[in-house]
Amino acid sequence: MDKKGKTLNNTYIYVLFLLLTFLHGDIGHNNVVYEGKAGEIPIRVFVKLPGVVPGLADVSIKVFSDDIHKVTIQPNKKDKDRKSKSPPPDIAEPIKGEKNLFSTQLWLMDYGSYSLDIRLYQGQIVHRASIPVNSTSSRILEMNRGTSILLSALLALLFFGAINIIRIAYKDSTQPPGDHPDRGKITKSYIVTVLSLIILSTIIFGGKNWWDKIDTAYQNNIFQTLENKIEILDNGKEKFMSIEIVDELWKQNRMSDIIPDHGKIMHIYLISDDYESIAHLHPSRTENTDIFIVKMPPVNFGKYYLFMDVTHETGFSHTMTNKIIYNGENVDFRNSIENIERDIDDSWTLNSNENRITWKDKKYSYKSGDNIDLEFQVMRDGQPAVLEPYISMGGHAALLKKDQTVFVHIHPIGTISMASQEMFQENYIQSIVDQEDICFFGFINDSTDNYFNNTSPNGEVSFPAINLENTGEYGLWVQVKSAGEVITQKFDFEITL
Amino acid sequence: MINVIKNNISELTANIPLYIFLFLIASTAIIVGIEWDISWHETIGRDKLLSPPHVVVYIGGIICGLTCAYMALRQTFVDENLYNRYVVFWGFKAPFACWVCIWGAIAMLTSAPFDDWWHNAYGLDVQIISPPHLVLAAGIFANLMGSLFLLIAEKNLATGKQKYFLELLFMYAASLIVVQSAILLTEFSFHNKQHTYEFFKYSLTIYSFLIVSFRIVGEHKYSATIISILFIVHRCLIIWILPLFKAEPLLGPIYRDIDHYVAPYFPVLIVAPAIAIDLIHNKFQKQNSLIKPIMMGGTFCIIFSLVQWNFAEFLLSEHARNWFFAGDNTFPYWVRVNENNYKFWFLDWTPYGHRTELERVSIYNFGFLIIFTIAFSYLGSFFGSWIKKVKR
């Protein structure tokens, strides 16, 4: 049984693990945070996803109101033919010693996108919010030493116990009480022992092979980034980047089409391998719906990592990854490409020497699992900047571990995909059109309008606190918009044990 | 009249040790607990360590484990002649059955942390056949086999009416092993799969092995028939009783309107081949030990296939959609309501969503079924001949 440890040490699997795209527009980060409103009540929701299917998600809800007497959560899955029902809601229990903090565990039974329907009961009023989460296999669990030793010891006891039982069964069990087996039977009992040793070893070996097959099937089922092809194109006037989704799942129509997330069909972060320059780009879809194209930003030649966020019609959102070497040689000249206008919200910065955003209480080093507060002060001409929405948000932040195993795109409302949330809300509203007895104060209005409210006139912008498990060096790029200008600033920090 | 019955029962049970009843109660609790647990998963879905079916299984395991441990300690350290027989296991003395049951209890215990880790690593399993579940099944089988060995040894050493009563208890213990096998075969035995080669292959090999071996051990003229009837009655009682209780799915997505417990599949009609096995056994008492399993295996295969093939068609028909056959109440909450619900299935899906074809029964592979059934009847005959002699 402790063979699992060995299996998991396999280099191939480790490399595979590093390359996997995990969850809800993030890579290597198993949590979902949402900071917004349920109806009129501000809430902060933290979901620790199980990483296996079916699995148990830990959900905690901080309610910024003192008169909420009950909180429930119901997992809803979008069903193509709308024939399925959701289980009854779970009651989130208040945490002892904490004010207005509720938590529960929630089973996510199926693969795909779920909406966690949160209801806050305030007297007769019910406030609701919908938090989209992805349910996928994303985790490879190594057996810990304690469990491994315990199971190995029990297996050894069972193995040698079984051999002894078979020996006794042959030698003694059929003897009348008081009789002793003769010498011939005793001798033969050793042969039986050897035979049982061989048979039981074969069973153990067969069991191990079976386990390995299940393990391989599980690992093959871990959701991986959609395979994509990146090309740099030149029409003689401008350079463009083309992104083609070439994954079999996509080509065979086994994944639903993608939908715009806060107005953009795809959000790309292009980050140089020295982590100095970054571009936030929004390609357009071409007539060939597998291909997306965007005007290249004026970045220097070099190696770049790409992180491409997309949301599907089912509400499932994820990040595709790739890397390119951008130089004069690998540009493909194609006169046929029409000039494409640069998206109004495309932005980039070529150096990290900006100093207009201050990370409040920033430390260089954080402990693994610590809550990292993400509160920022933006200055303009020595004065607090008046912030305006940037792509429907008060701010954007991209967090990248410098070995590319963790990537998180976060907004002031958290890490959720807004497109997914809106899709689920529309789905929900559609489903209750005829059910007048259901009260959903504030729910319908709690749509994109709220995403805009996170701007401030005093230059302050904050994102939900995040905690990171994986140790190493990280880069965080914060982007805000003020007086029509996108201000981008990079911060470095590390996570230690 | 009542006094006569009372006296007869007292006479039958006199001098039958209490531990025999404890073993049988424990075995029954474990089996019923597992059946309830499967229905719980199919109906309610939400699992926890101390769910009521789990508690019933634990109680069975604890009764069995503690009884065996008590017997072993008493016979080792207090009085080695306490139970008129024993075998020595790593220096400890107890009846042979106790060691088999203790092994079973340890296997059941091992499966708990293994299954827990399995759920964390691969997700909650909604399938019955998984490595930790097979460790649990091995433990349960060991407990049931231990009870069987205990009864065989007791009846081998008993005389008169007690021997007759112990024979009845033996048949009951044997029927529980058939039930446990039927539980393990659940995923291959859905009504819709009962025309697949896979269903016949596993059913014929396992049931023929058990029925032939128990036939060899049994001293009653119709042991195989009675064991099969006890098995069918047990499963029918579960099918009839479980759906009387209200329950609703607590996990989703939910594709069916379920408000009572889901029933297991209707038991396979092994009573038909079992009658033939009894007749062959009684008619050819002195037949060669190689020829007899061939006769038994061949007959078992043909009768079982003919009966179950047609019965499966009935189970999918409208006539079986009632409380008695539960033809419409065996689907878990996650199975979609569609036109395939009452058709035979020849494809399956792996836990990770991959489609697999299921082989159909044909004239060609039916030959293999006969060969397999004969082979397992031979093994059953060999196994039965040995356990029949257990006296310790």
Tab-separated table of N, CA and C in Angstrom, chain A residues 1 4 8 50 52-55 77 79 81 83-88 90 105-111 114 137 139-144 147 150-151 154-155 157-162 164-170 172-181 207 210-211 214-215 217-218 221 254, chain B residues 45-47 84-90 96 99-111 113-114 117-127 129-132 134-135 153 157 248-258 333-334 336-337 351-354 386-392:
chain	number	residue	atom	x	y	z
A	1	MET	N	0.806	-1.205	0.000
A	1	MET	CA	0.000	0.000	0.000
A	1	MET	C	0.847	1.266	0.000
A	4	LYS	N	2.164	3.667	-3.090
A	4	LYS	CA	1.653	4.913	-3.663
A	4	LYS	C	2.712	6.000	-3.619
A	8	LEU	N	3.975	8.146	-6.755
A	8	LEU	CA	3.826	9.586	-6.851
A	8	LEU	C	5.171	10.294	-6.988
A	50	PRO	N	-12.288	20.399	-2.843
A	50	PRO	CA	-11.689	19.117	-2.457
A	50	PRO	C	-10.572	18.648	-3.380
A	52	VAL	N	-10.923	16.517	-5.604
A	52	VAL	CA	-11.322	15.199	-6.102
A	52	VAL	C	-12.826	15.219	-6.343
A	53	VAL	N	-13.286	14.295	-7.166
A	53	VAL	CA	-14.726	14.204	-7.462
A	53	VAL	C	-15.170	12.762	-7.289
A	54	PRO	N	-16.195	12.486	-6.501
A	54	PRO	CA	-16.910	13.403	-5.615
A	54	PRO	C	-16.045	13.761	-4.403
A	55	GLY	N	-16.228	14.965	-3.908
A	55	GLY	CA	-15.415	15.406	-2.782
A	55	GLY	C	-16.129	16.430	-1.933
A	77	LYS	N	-26.068	22.432	-9.975
A	77	LYS	CA	-25.271	22.153	-11.170
A	77	LYS	C	-26.110	22.469	-12.389
A	79	ASP	N	-27.683	21.974	-15.668
A	79	ASP	CA	-28.033	20.748	-16.357
A	79	ASP	C	-28.563	21.135	-17.732
A	81	ASP	N	-30.478	19.732	-19.931
A	81	ASP	CA	-31.908	19.576	-20.200
A	81	ASP	C	-32.763	19.951	-18.992
A	83	LYS	N	-33.243	18.733	-16.155
A	83	LYS	CA	-34.060	17.665	-15.595
A	83	LYS	C	-33.608	17.275	-14.195
A	84	SER	N	-32.493	17.792	-13.762
A	84	SER	CA	-32.011	17.391	-12.436
A	84	SER	C	-32.462	18.385	-11.379
A	85	LYS	N	-32.474	17.891	-10.155
A	85	LYS	CA	-32.819	18.760	-9.027
A	85	LYS	C	-31.607	18.848	-8.114
A	86	SER	N	-31.600	19.896	-7.298
A	86	SER	CA	-30.505	20.045	-6.342
A	86	SER	C	-30.911	19.437	-5.017
A	87	PRO	N	-29.942	19.017	-4.233
A	87	PRO	CA	-30.288	18.493	-2.902
A	87	PRO	C	-30.758	19.626	-1.999
A	88	PRO	N	-31.412	19.305	-0.893
A	88	PRO	CA	-31.837	20.384	0.010
A	88	PRO	C	-30.623	21.158	0.522
A	90	ASP	N	-27.800	22.956	2.769
A	90	ASP	CA	-27.152	22.649	4.054
A	90	ASP	C	-27.168	23.897	4.916
A	105	GLN	N	-19.606	21.926	5.410
A	105	GLN	CA	-18.938	21.148	4.368
A	105	GLN	C	-19.988	20.752	3.339
A	106	LEU	N	-19.590	20.754	2.103
A	106	LEU	CA	-20.548	20.567	1.017
A	106	LEU	C	-20.020	19.525	0.027
A	107	TRP	N	-20.854	18.533	-0.276
A	107	TRP	CA	-20.433	17.513	-1.248
A	107	TRP	C	-20.629	18.033	-2.671
A	108	LEU	N	-19.582	17.959	-3.469
A	108	LEU	CA	-19.691	18.217	-4.914
A	108	LEU	C	-19.517	16.864	-5.589
A	109	MET	N	-20.598	16.363	-6.151
A	109	MET	CA	-20.629	14.959	-6.578
A	109	MET	C	-20.210	14.743	-8.020
A	110	ASP	N	-20.304	15.803	-8.825
A	110	ASP	CA	-20.141	15.589	-10.262
A	110	ASP	C	-19.051	16.519	-10.803
A	111	TYR	N	-18.539	16.187	-11.967
A	111	TYR	CA	-17.563	17.043	-12.630
A	111	TYR	C	-18.266	18.241	-13.269
A	114	TYR	N	-20.336	24.196	-10.665
A	114	TYR	CA	-21.438	24.289	-9.705
A	114	TYR	C	-21.644	25.749	-9.323
A	137	SER	N	-11.128	16.962	-10.794
A	137	SER	CA	-10.007	16.292	-10.127
A	137	SER	C	-8.774	17.127	-10.406
A	139	ARG	N	-6.010	17.060	-7.814
A	139	ARG	CA	-5.031	16.855	-6.744
A	139	ARG	C	-4.480	15.436	-6.794
A	140	ILE	N	-3.195	15.325	-6.548
A	140	ILE	CA	-2.598	14.001	-6.364
A	140	ILE	C	-2.182	13.925	-4.907
A	141	LEU	N	-2.805	13.024	-4.199
A	141	LEU	CA	-2.568	12.950	-2.750
A	141	LEU	C	-1.555	11.859	-2.447
A	142	GLU	N	-0.505	12.244	-1.778
A	142	GLU	CA	0.488	11.265	-1.350
A	142	GLU	C	0.075	10.740	0.015
A	143	MET	N	0.278	9.448	0.213
A	143	MET	CA	-0.080	8.883	1.514
A	143	MET	C	0.941	9.352	2.554
A	144	ASN	N	0.443	9.873	3.674
A	144	ASN	CA	1.406	10.351	4.671
A	144	ASN	C	2.071	9.172	5.378
A	147	THR	N	-0.040	7.031	7.992
A	147	THR	CA	-1.026	6.137	7.370
A	147	THR	C	-0.318	5.002	6.647
A	150	LEU	N	0.934	2.506	9.218
A	150	LEU	CA	-0.204	1.781	9.808
A	150	LEU	C	-0.744	0.730	8.827
A	151	LEU	N	-0.980	1.149	7.586
A	151	LEU	CA	-1.556	0.222	6.614
A	151	LEU	C	-0.581	-0.892	6.243
A	154	LEU	N	-0.646	-3.389	9.096
A	154	LEU	CA	-1.880	-4.189	9.079
A	154	LEU	C	-1.863	-5.183	7.909
A	155	LEU	N	-1.334	-4.721	6.780
A	155	LEU	CA	-1.257	-5.616	5.615
A	155	LEU	C	-0.337	-6.796	5.917
A	157	LEU	N	0.353	-8.012	8.855
A	157	LEU	CA	-0.340	-8.871	9.834
A	157	LEU	C	-1.364	-9.760	9.114
A	158	LEU	N	-2.114	-9.155	8.197
A	158	LEU	CA	-3.134	-9.922	7.465
A	158	LEU	C	-2.479	-10.973	6.566
A	159	PHE	N	-1.379	-10.587	5.936
A	159	PHE	CA	-0.706	-11.491	4.997
A	159	PHE	C	-0.172	-12.728	5.730
A	160	PHE	N	0.619	-12.481	6.781
A	160	PHE	CA	1.217	-13.625	7.492
A	160	PHE	C	0.165	-14.368	8.318
A	161	GLY	N	-0.828	-13.618	8.793
A	161	GLY	CA	-1.945	-14.260	9.511
A	161	GLY	C	-2.687	-15.220	8.593
A	162	ALA	N	-2.932	-14.780	7.347
A	162	ALA	CA	-3.667	-15.631	6.395
A	162	ALA	C	-2.871	-16.883	6.075
A	164	ASN	N	-0.705	-18.374	7.981
A	164	ASN	CA	-0.755	-19.260	9.154
A	164	ASN	C	-2.120	-19.934	9.285
A	165	ILE	N	-3.180	-19.193	8.980
A	165	ILE	CA	-4.534	-19.780	9.056
A	165	ILE	C	-4.662	-20.934	8.043
A	166	ILE	N	-4.129	-20.708	6.842
A	166	ILE	CA	-4.214	-21.773	5.822
A	166	ILE	C	-3.414	-23.004	6.279
A	167	ARG	N	-2.240	-22.753	6.868
A	167	ARG	CA	-1.421	-23.876	7.357
A	167	ARG	C	-2.149	-24.655	8.445
A	168	ILE	N	-2.727	-23.905	9.385
A	168	ILE	CA	-3.466	-24.556	10.487
A	168	ILE	C	-4.696	-25.284	9.929
A	169	ALA	N	-5.337	-24.630	8.955
A	169	ALA	CA	-6.537	-25.243	8.367
A	169	ALA	C	-6.192	-26.608	7.798
A	170	TYR	N	-5.045	-26.667	7.127
A	170	TYR	CA	-4.662	-27.949	6.534
A	170	TYR	C	-4.208	-28.940	7.606
A	172	ASP	N	-4.293	-28.842	11.167
A	172	ASP	CA	-4.962	-29.139	12.443
A	172	ASP	C	-6.491	-29.158	12.398
A	173	SER	N	-7.095	-28.300	11.528
A	173	SER	CA	-8.532	-28.048	11.703
A	173	SER	C	-9.400	-29.289	11.499
A	174	THR	N	-8.930	-30.234	10.689
A	174	THR	CA	-9.771	-31.415	10.445
A	174	THR	C	-9.414	-32.592	11.372
A	175	GLN	N	-8.422	-32.371	12.233
A	175	GLN	CA	-8.058	-33.426	13.197
A	175	GLN	C	-9.127	-33.507	14.288
A	176	PRO	N	-9.538	-34.707	14.681
A	176	PRO	CA	-10.440	-34.801	15.829
A	176	PRO	C	-9.762	-34.190	17.064
A	177	PRO	N	-10.537	-33.547	17.933
A	177	PRO	CA	-9.942	-32.933	19.126
A	177	PRO	C	-9.079	-33.938	19.883
A	178	GLY	N	-7.886	-33.513	20.256
A	178	GLY	CA	-6.998	-34.389	21.023
A	178	GLY	C	-5.993	-35.117	20.140
A	179	ASP	N	-6.331	-35.326	18.853
A	179	ASP	CA	-5.405	-36.013	17.955
A	179	ASP	C	-4.302	-35.064	17.485
A	180	HIS	N	-3.186	-35.663	17.144
A	180	HIS	CA	-2.099	-34.852	16.583
A	180	HIS	C	-1.870	-35.267	15.139
A	181	PRO	N	-1.574	-34.350	14.264
A	181	PRO	CA	-1.321	-34.725	12.868
A	181	PRO	C	-0.062	-35.594	12.747
A	207	GLY	N	-3.481	-7.034	-6.886
A	207	GLY	CA	-4.131	-5.884	-6.255
A	207	GLY	C	-3.358	-4.603	-6.509
A	210	TRP	N	-3.892	-3.509	-10.040
A	210	TRP	CA	-5.241	-2.941	-10.147
A	210	TRP	C	-5.233	-1.499	-9.633
A	211	TRP	N	-4.609	-1.333	-8.457
A	211	TRP	CA	-4.519	-0.004	-7.851
A	211	TRP	C	-3.792	0.956	-8.801
A	214	ILE	N	-6.047	2.060	-11.518
A	214	ILE	CA	-7.005	3.065	-11.052
A	214	ILE	C	-6.308	4.412	-10.908
A	215	ASP	N	-5.083	4.361	-10.351
A	215	ASP	CA	-4.317	5.590	-10.144
A	215	ASP	C	-4.033	6.280	-11.485
A	217	ALA	N	-5.770	5.871	-14.274
A	217	ALA	CA	-7.041	6.375	-14.820
A	217	ALA	C	-7.413	7.685	-14.138
A	218	TYR	N	-7.189	7.751	-12.820
A	218	TYR	CA	-7.495	8.981	-12.081
A	218	TYR	C	-6.630	10.142	-12.596
A	221	ASN	N	-7.528	11.568	-15.721
A	221	ASN	CA	-8.794	12.290	-15.643
A	221	ASN	C	-8.651	13.659	-14.979
A	254	ARG	N	-16.637	18.312	-27.159
A	254	ARG	CA	-16.979	17.724	-25.865
A	254	ARG	C	-16.903	18.768	-24.752
B	45	GLY	N	-27.244	9.154	-0.144
B	45	GLY	CA	-25.967	9.541	-0.731
B	45	GLY	C	-24.941	10.035	0.258
B	46	ARG	N	-25.371	10.831	1.200
B	46	ARG	CA	-24.387	11.464	2.086
B	46	ARG	C	-23.864	10.461	3.112
B	47	ASP	N	-22.573	10.314	3.102
B	47	ASP	CA	-21.952	9.289	3.933
B	47	ASP	C	-21.267	9.926	5.127
B	84	ASN	N	-13.745	-27.784	24.191
B	84	ASN	CA	-13.494	-29.168	23.781
B	84	ASN	C	-12.639	-29.327	22.516
B	85	ARG	N	-12.140	-28.218	21.971
B	85	ARG	CA	-11.274	-28.304	20.790
B	85	ARG	C	-10.541	-26.985	20.634
B	86	TYR	N	-9.408	-27.000	20.000
B	86	TYR	CA	-8.687	-25.759	19.702
B	86	TYR	C	-7.585	-26.031	18.695
B	87	VAL	N	-7.109	-24.943	18.087
B	87	VAL	CA	-5.866	-25.003	17.318
B	87	VAL	C	-4.948	-23.928	17.904
B	88	VAL	N	-3.657	-24.109	17.718
B	88	VAL	CA	-2.695	-23.138	18.272
B	88	VAL	C	-2.271	-22.179	17.159
B	89	PHE	N	-2.421	-20.894	17.443
B	89	PHE	CA	-2.078	-19.849	16.468
B	89	PHE	C	-1.100	-18.900	17.146
B	90	TRP	N	0.137	-18.908	16.688
B	90	TRP	CA	1.193	-18.063	17.270
B	90	TRP	C	1.167	-18.142	18.807
B	96	PHE	N	-10.660	-23.118	15.637
B	96	PHE	CA	-10.162	-22.630	14.339
B	96	PHE	C	-10.987	-21.440	13.822
B	99	TRP	N	-9.969	-17.862	14.794
B	99	TRP	CA	-8.835	-17.205	14.119
B	99	TRP	C	-9.266	-16.634	12.773
B	100	VAL	N	-10.162	-17.353	12.110
B	100	VAL	CA	-10.656	-16.842	10.820
B	100	VAL	C	-11.440	-15.542	11.060
B	101	CYS	N	-12.267	-15.550	12.120
B	101	CYS	CA	-13.060	-14.344	12.428
B	101	CYS	C	-12.171	-13.190	12.885
B	102	ILE	N	-11.155	-13.505	13.688
B	102	ILE	CA	-10.256	-12.433	14.146
B	102	ILE	C	-9.538	-11.826	12.931
B	103	TRP	N	-9.116	-12.684	12.014
B	103	TRP	CA	-8.485	-12.181	10.775
B	103	TRP	C	-9.480	-11.261	10.048
B	104	GLY	N	-10.727	-11.692	9.981
B	104	GLY	CA	-11.769	-10.891	9.319
B	104	GLY	C	-11.953	-9.544	9.992
B	105	ALA	N	-11.935	-9.556	11.335
B	105	ALA	CA	-12.127	-8.299	12.076
B	105	ALA	C	-10.976	-7.338	11.785
B	106	ILE	N	-9.730	-7.891	11.721
B	106	ILE	CA	-8.570	-7.024	11.432
B	106	ILE	C	-8.667	-6.475	10.002
B	107	ALA	N	-9.115	-7.326	9.069
B	107	ALA	CA	-9.269	-6.861	7.680
B	107	ALA	C	-10.321	-5.749	7.603
B	108	MET	N	-11.428	-5.919	8.327
B	108	MET	CA	-12.472	-4.876	8.330
B	108	MET	C	-11.923	-3.591	8.928
B	109	LEU	N	-11.133	-3.762	9.994
B	109	LEU	CA	-10.516	-2.599	10.657
B	109	LEU	C	-9.551	-1.901	9.701
B	110	THR	N	-8.783	-2.692	8.962
B	110	THR	CA	-7.808	-2.134	8.017
B	110	THR	C	-8.508	-1.336	6.917
B	111	SER	N	-9.665	-1.833	6.497
B	111	SER	CA	-10.346	-1.180	5.372
B	111	SER	C	-10.790	0.238	5.718
B	113	PRO	N	-9.280	2.938	7.605
B	113	PRO	CA	-8.358	4.028	7.218
B	113	PRO	C	-7.987	3.990	5.742
B	114	PHE	N	-7.976	2.774	5.172
B	114	PHE	CA	-7.651	2.635	3.746
B	114	PHE	C	-8.738	3.315	2.903
B	117	TRP	N	-8.580	7.110	3.257
B	117	TRP	CA	-7.523	7.684	2.421
B	117	TRP	C	-7.951	7.641	0.952
B	118	TRP	N	-8.576	6.548	0.565
B	118	TRP	CA	-9.011	6.364	-0.834
B	118	TRP	C	-9.972	7.483	-1.249
B	119	HIS	N	-10.925	7.800	-0.366
B	119	HIS	CA	-11.890	8.864	-0.657
B	119	HIS	C	-11.168	10.204	-0.837
B	120	ASN	N	-10.160	10.465	0.025
B	120	ASN	CA	-9.429	11.721	-0.074
B	120	ASN	C	-8.585	11.776	-1.335
B	121	ALA	N	-8.071	10.614	-1.744
B	121	ALA	CA	-7.161	10.599	-2.898
B	121	ALA	C	-7.905	10.564	-4.223
B	122	TYR	N	-8.966	9.770	-4.299
B	122	TYR	CA	-9.632	9.552	-5.589
B	122	TYR	C	-11.086	10.009	-5.601
B	123	GLY	N	-11.569	10.518	-4.488
B	123	GLY	CA	-12.971	10.936	-4.421
B	123	GLY	C	-13.831	9.841	-3.818
B	124	LEU	N	-14.988	10.273	-3.302
B	124	LEU	CA	-15.918	9.305	-2.710
B	124	LEU	C	-16.312	8.300	-3.784
B	125	ASP	N	-16.110	7.015	-3.517
B	125	ASP	CA	-16.419	6.026	-4.548
B	125	ASP	C	-17.896	5.676	-4.516
B	126	VAL	N	-18.507	5.753	-5.686
B	126	VAL	CA	-19.902	5.353	-5.773
B	126	VAL	C	-19.989	3.939	-6.355
B	127	GLN	N	-18.819	3.299	-6.515
B	127	GLN	CA	-18.847	1.915	-6.978
B	127	GLN	C	-18.528	0.983	-5.812
B	129	ILE	N	-17.014	-2.168	-6.178
B	129	ILE	CA	-15.752	-2.880	-6.347
B	129	ILE	C	-14.600	-1.876	-6.394
B	130	SER	N	-13.924	-1.713	-5.248
B	130	SER	CA	-12.722	-0.889	-5.196
B	130	SER	C	-11.763	-1.589	-4.237
B	131	PRO	N	-10.458	-1.328	-4.307
B	131	PRO	CA	-9.524	-2.036	-3.429
B	131	PRO	C	-9.888	-1.976	-1.939
B	132	PRO	N	-10.182	-0.800	-1.367
B	132	PRO	CA	-10.526	-0.830	0.079
B	132	PRO	C	-11.819	-1.593	0.352
B	134	LEU	N	-12.800	-4.170	-1.283
B	134	LEU	CA	-12.508	-5.609	-1.349
B	134	LEU	C	-11.788	-6.080	-0.091
B	135	VAL	N	-10.990	-5.203	0.529
B	135	VAL	CA	-10.387	-5.571	1.821
B	135	VAL	C	-11.513	-5.751	2.848
B	153	ALA	N	-17.837	-27.494	12.581
B	153	ALA	CA	-17.131	-28.224	13.649
B	153	ALA	C	-18.116	-28.679	14.718
B	157	LEU	N	-19.205	-32.591	15.710
B	157	LEU	CA	-18.976	-33.167	17.041
B	157	LEU	C	-20.287	-33.438	17.780
B	248	GLU	N	-34.715	10.665	1.448
B	248	GLU	CA	-34.589	11.501	0.246
B	248	GLU	C	-33.119	11.793	-0.022
B	249	PRO	N	-32.790	12.016	-1.276
B	249	PRO	CA	-31.388	12.301	-1.602
B	249	PRO	C	-30.917	13.609	-0.948
B	250	LEU	N	-29.719	13.556	-0.376
B	250	LEU	CA	-29.126	14.753	0.213
B	250	LEU	C	-27.904	15.207	-0.583
B	251	LEU	N	-27.670	14.555	-1.705
B	251	LEU	CA	-26.603	14.965	-2.609
B	251	LEU	C	-27.196	15.161	-3.993
B	252	GLY	N	-26.535	15.956	-4.800
B	252	GLY	CA	-27.067	16.202	-6.135
B	252	GLY	C	-25.985	16.175	-7.171
B	253	PRO	N	-26.283	16.264	-8.443
B	253	PRO	CA	-27.622	16.446	-8.993
B	253	PRO	C	-28.508	15.197	-8.815
B	254	ILE	N	-29.817	15.472	-8.633
B	254	ILE	CA	-30.782	14.405	-8.401
B	254	ILE	C	-31.619	14.244	-9.678
B	255	TYR	N	-31.638	13.046	-10.214
B	255	TYR	CA	-32.347	12.827	-11.481
B	255	TYR	C	-33.646	12.044	-11.326
B	256	ARG	N	-33.953	11.622	-10.110
B	256	ARG	CA	-35.173	10.816	-9.933
B	256	ARG	C	-35.935	11.316	-8.713
B	257	ASP	N	-37.249	11.099	-8.745
B	257	ASP	CA	-38.062	11.439	-7.566
B	257	ASP	C	-38.002	10.264	-6.599
B	258	ILE	N	-37.174	10.406	-5.605
B	258	ILE	CA	-37.018	9.318	-4.634
B	258	ILE	C	-37.451	9.825	-3.269
B	333	TYR	N	-30.450	7.725	-7.154
B	333	TYR	CA	-30.890	9.092	-7.496
B	333	TYR	C	-30.117	9.687	-8.667
B	334	TRP	N	-28.895	9.161	-8.935
B	334	TRP	CA	-28.078	9.774	-9.980
B	334	TRP	C	-28.325	9.184	-11.372
B	336	ARG	N	-30.406	8.875	-14.630
B	336	ARG	CA	-31.422	9.681	-15.318
B	336	ARG	C	-32.628	8.826	-15.714
B	337	VAL	N	-33.796	9.459	-15.670
B	337	VAL	CA	-35.009	8.780	-16.148
B	337	VAL	C	-34.990	8.875	-17.669
B	351	PRO	N	-15.750	4.817	-13.818
B	351	PRO	CA	-15.951	5.935	-12.877
B	351	PRO	C	-15.477	7.267	-13.447
B	352	TYR	N	-14.582	7.226	-14.445
B	352	TYR	CA	-14.072	8.469	-14.995
B	352	TYR	C	-14.682	8.800	-16.353
B	353	GLY	N	-15.864	8.202	-16.588
B	353	GLY	CA	-16.657	8.622	-17.734
B	353	GLY	C	-16.297	8.010	-19.074
B	354	HIS	N	-15.483	6.970	-19.071
B	354	HIS	CA	-15.142	6.346	-20.347
B	354	HIS	C	-16.127	5.221	-20.658
B	386	TRP	N	-13.262	-30.499	1.853
B	386	TRP	CA	-12.332	-30.191	2.949
B	386	TRP	C	-13.075	-29.589	4.159
B	387	ILE	N	-13.867	-28.551	3.933
B	387	ILE	CA	-14.486	-27.880	5.105
B	387	ILE	C	-15.492	-28.803	5.807
B	388	LYS	N	-15.981	-29.792	5.081
B	388	LYS	CA	-16.905	-30.746	5.688
B	388	LYS	C	-16.231	-31.475	6.859
B	389	LYS	N	-14.879	-31.550	6.794
B	389	LYS	CA	-14.155	-32.337	7.794
B	389	LYS	C	-13.666	-31.501	8.976
B	390	VAL	N	-13.969	-30.211	8.975
B	390	VAL	CA	-13.467	-29.353	10.059
B	390	VAL	C	-14.057	-29.818	11.393
B	391	LYS	N	-13.168	-30.046	12.351
B	391	LYS	CA	-13.648	-30.530	13.657
B	391	LYS	C	-13.099	-29.706	14.814
B	392	ARG	N	-12.265	-28.746	14.520
B	392	ARG	CA	-11.655	-27.997	15.614
B	392	ARG	C	-12.291	-26.616	15.803
